[in-house]
């Protein structure tokens, strides 16, 4: 049986931020967006722990949560989608630099 390639943690984390916002916006149910955000965040955290260790996983998880929280005030300045895409890109870059590029 062929091995299924894994999705890089950078993609998982960015997809959680973008997907969480998109689901919340399109369904008008913030809780559903929160589920997407949380599941992707937990998945990425598990990948970070496996690829880069506990300290790096803790730092990247904190960055993920900070990105989510920081996107709200940033959205008031630049708009919702630009804010979400910007923080998702920053988290993806950090994830790639710390965990994915070595794997």
XYZ file of N, CA and C in Angstrom:
309
model
N 0.841 -1.173 0.000
C 0.000 0.000 0.000
C 0.891 1.243 0.000
N 0.551 2.221 -0.819
C 1.342 3.449 -0.920
C 1.108 4.338 0.296
N 2.173 5.011 0.693
C 2.067 5.939 1.818
C 1.386 7.224 1.341
N 0.413 7.677 2.113
C -0.284 8.910 1.782
C 0.543 10.078 2.313
N 0.895 11.030 1.450
C 1.700 12.151 1.925
C 0.906 12.991 2.925
N 1.594 13.453 3.955
C 0.903 14.268 4.959
C 0.841 15.724 4.502
N -0.129 16.418 5.010
C -0.287 17.837 4.719
C 0.650 18.591 5.660
N 1.475 19.495 5.145
C 2.393 20.240 6.005
C 1.632 21.012 7.091
N 2.237 21.112 8.262
C 1.590 21.810 9.372
C 1.314 23.272 9.034
N 2.135 23.872 8.194
C 1.895 25.264 7.791
C 0.558 25.395 7.069
N 0.246 24.418 6.231
C -1.016 24.426 5.484
C -2.186 24.173 6.434
N -2.003 23.237 7.368
C -3.065 22.933 8.331
C -3.390 24.171 9.165
N -2.360 24.830 9.684
C -2.572 25.999 10.544
C -3.223 27.156 9.777
N -2.698 27.460 8.604
C -3.272 28.549 7.812
C -4.708 28.233 7.412
N -4.960 26.971 7.066
C -6.317 26.566 6.692
C -7.281 26.685 7.866
N -6.797 26.429 9.070
C -7.643 26.579 10.252
C -8.070 28.011 10.472
N -7.146 28.932 10.297
C -7.470 30.351 10.488
C -8.403 30.857 9.380
N -8.045 30.569 8.151
C -8.864 31.027 7.021
C -10.201 30.282 6.992
N -10.146 28.974 7.163
C -11.368 28.168 7.124
C -12.302 28.478 8.279
N -11.732 28.687 9.448
C -12.563 29.035 10.607
C -13.327 30.325 10.375
N -12.612 31.321 9.862
C -13.290 32.588 9.580
C -14.334 32.415 8.475
N -13.960 31.713 7.412
C -14.892 31.521 6.300
C -16.153 30.793 6.717
N -16.001 29.723 7.483
C -17.173 28.968 7.945
C -18.056 29.849 8.835
N -17.436 30.584 9.751
C -18.220 31.459 10.634
C -18.975 32.522 9.832
N -18.290 33.077 8.861
C -18.920 34.144 8.068
C -20.047 33.605 7.186
N -19.792 32.506 6.496
C -20.769 32.013 5.534
C -21.948 31.304 6.171
N -21.741 30.692 7.314
C -22.857 30.011 7.979
C -23.556 30.918 8.987
N -22.894 32.024 9.329
C -23.371 32.939 10.376
C -23.462 32.240 11.733
N -22.638 31.217 11.889
C -22.563 30.478 13.153
C -21.108 30.478 13.604
N -20.808 31.389 14.518
C -19.433 31.533 14.984
C -18.914 30.244 15.611
N -19.809 29.482 16.239
C -19.377 28.244 16.886
C -18.817 27.247 15.876
N -19.407 27.175 14.697
C -18.893 26.265 13.668
C -17.514 26.695 13.211
N -17.331 27.989 13.061
C -15.998 28.495 12.727
C -15.000 28.172 13.821
N -15.445 28.258 15.060
C -14.576 27.917 16.183
C -14.174 26.459 16.187
N -15.092 25.594 15.770
C -14.771 24.161 15.680
C -13.678 23.943 14.631
N -13.819 24.567 13.479
C -12.810 24.441 12.427
C -11.462 24.953 12.941
N -11.474 26.121 13.566
C -10.259 26.716 14.120
C -9.607 25.782 15.131
N -10.402 25.222 16.039
C -9.869 24.372 17.099
C -9.338 23.037 16.563
N -10.070 22.410 15.663
C -9.623 21.120 15.124
C -8.325 21.296 14.340
N -8.263 22.310 13.516
C -7.035 22.540 12.754
C -5.877 22.902 13.685
N -6.158 23.714 14.694
C -5.111 24.086 15.647
C -4.579 22.892 16.410
N -5.466 22.014 16.844
C -5.039 20.808 17.564
C -4.243 19.875 16.652
N -4.665 19.764 15.410
C -3.951 18.931 14.444
C -2.557 19.487 14.182
N -2.481 20.788 13.957
C -1.185 21.428 13.719
C -0.290 21.284 14.948
N -0.841 21.470 16.145
C -0.052 21.353 17.370
C 0.542 19.954 17.509
N -0.230 18.950 17.156
C 0.273 17.578 17.214
C 1.426 17.392 16.219
N 1.258 17.940 15.031
C 2.326 17.856 14.029
C 3.566 18.606 14.514
N 3.376 19.809 15.079
C 4.515 20.590 15.564
C 5.276 19.826 16.636
N 4.545 19.191 17.540
C 5.175 18.419 18.617
C 5.998 17.276 18.043
N 5.443 16.577 17.053
C 6.149 15.445 16.446
C 7.370 15.904 15.651
N 7.262 17.036 14.981
C 8.326 17.483 14.083
C 9.397 18.313 14.779
N 9.003 19.096 15.788
C 9.954 20.068 16.342
C 10.059 20.029 17.862
N 9.262 19.194 18.530
C 9.354 19.082 19.977
C 8.337 19.949 20.710
N 8.266 19.719 22.015
C 7.257 20.371 22.841
C 7.383 21.875 22.955
N 8.604 22.380 23.132
C 8.777 23.836 23.272
C 8.364 24.570 22.002
N 8.793 24.044 20.868
C 8.418 24.667 19.593
C 6.913 24.579 19.383
N 6.325 23.440 19.728
C 4.877 23.279 19.584
C 4.140 24.279 20.459
N 4.625 24.477 21.674
C 4.006 25.458 22.566
C 4.090 26.865 22.003
N 5.251 27.219 21.472
C 5.425 28.555 20.892
C 4.544 28.750 19.658
N 4.487 27.739 18.802
C 3.660 27.859 17.598
C 2.171 27.860 17.930
N 1.785 27.101 18.941
C 0.384 27.126 19.375
C 0.026 28.500 19.923
N 0.924 29.086 20.692
C 0.694 30.444 21.206
C 0.591 31.441 20.051
N 1.419 31.265 19.028
C 1.351 32.144 17.857
C 0.024 31.978 17.126
N -0.466 30.760 17.041
C -1.747 30.474 16.384
C -2.888 31.184 17.114
N -2.900 31.051 18.436
C -3.939 31.702 19.248
C -3.808 33.225 19.161
N -2.577 33.722 19.219
C -2.348 35.172 19.116
C -2.779 35.701 17.752
N -2.556 34.908 16.712
C -2.968 35.324 15.369
C -4.481 35.448 15.287
N -5.176 34.460 15.854
C -6.634 34.518 15.881
C -7.097 35.763 16.629
N -6.562 35.974 17.818
C -6.972 37.134 18.622
C -6.571 38.445 17.954
N -5.390 38.477 17.391
C -4.895 39.703 16.761
C -5.596 40.047 15.465
N -6.205 39.073 14.832
C -6.890 39.366 13.572
C -8.104 40.262 13.784
N -8.685 40.200 14.970
C -9.884 41.008 15.231
C -9.593 42.507 15.233
N -8.646 43.002 16.036
C -8.349 44.445 15.956
C -7.728 44.837 14.617
N -6.945 43.939 14.021
C -6.356 44.246 12.720
C -7.442 44.411 11.663
N -8.506 43.621 11.755
C -9.607 43.706 10.787
C -10.260 45.077 10.797
N -10.270 45.739 11.938
C -10.860 47.081 12.009
C -10.033 48.096 11.240
N -8.760 47.789 11.025
C -7.881 48.720 10.311
C -7.766 48.401 8.826
N -7.718 47.089 8.490
C -7.460 46.721 7.093
C -8.579 45.929 6.436
N -9.579 45.547 7.208
C -10.665 44.717 6.678
C -10.498 43.279 7.137
N -11.603 42.557 7.146
C -11.603 41.207 7.712
C -10.745 40.227 6.915
N -10.992 40.111 5.622
C -10.237 39.133 4.848
C -8.747 39.449 4.801
N -8.351 40.696 4.558
C -6.910 40.971 4.585
C -6.267 40.633 5.940
N -6.984 40.893 7.021
C -6.454 40.580 8.347
C -6.289 39.081 8.519
N -7.311 38.323 8.175
C -7.260 36.863 8.330
C -6.170 36.274 7.443
N -6.098 36.704 6.207
C -5.074 36.177 5.307
C -3.673 36.557 5.772
N -3.527 37.762 6.300
C -2.224 38.200 6.800
C -1.741 37.382 7.981
N -2.614 37.183 8.967
C -2.186 36.400 10.134
C -2.004 34.931 9.774
N -2.821 34.427 8.863
C -2.658 33.036 8.420
C -1.313 32.855 7.723
N -0.942 33.814 6.914
C 0.366 33.764 6.245
C 1.517 33.818 7.231
N 1.385 34.655 8.251
C 2.436 34.755 9.265
C 2.581 33.451 10.039
N 1.469 32.849 10.416
C 1.518 31.572 11.140
C 2.077 30.473 10.235
N 1.680 30.459 8.980
C 2.193 29.451 8.048
C 3.708 29.593 7.882
N 4.192 30.812 7.768
C 5.632 31.044 7.624
C 6.386 30.576 8.863
N 5.865 30.915 10.040
C 6.509 30.481 11.286
C 6.489 28.956 11.390
N 5.386 28.350 11.034
C 5.261 26.899 11.092
C 6.250 26.228 10.142
N 6.351 26.729 8.953
C 7.284 26.175 8.000
C 8.725 26.320 8.506
N 9.053 27.502 9.009
C 10.426 27.768 9.456
C 10.820 26.891 10.635
N 9.892 26.671 11.561
C 10.218 25.937 12.782
C 10.043 24.425 12.613
N 9.035 24.004 11.874
C 8.717 22.572 11.859
C 8.815 21.922 10.470
N 8.207 22.497 9.480
C 8.061 21.813 8.195
C 9.343 21.732 7.362
N 10.167 22.741 7.377
C 11.321 22.751 6.473
C 12.350 21.677 6.823
N 12.300 21.185 8.039
C 13.248 20.161 8.459
C 12.749 18.751 8.172
N 11.460 18.647 7.850
C 10.865 17.321 7.667
C 10.840 16.868 6.304
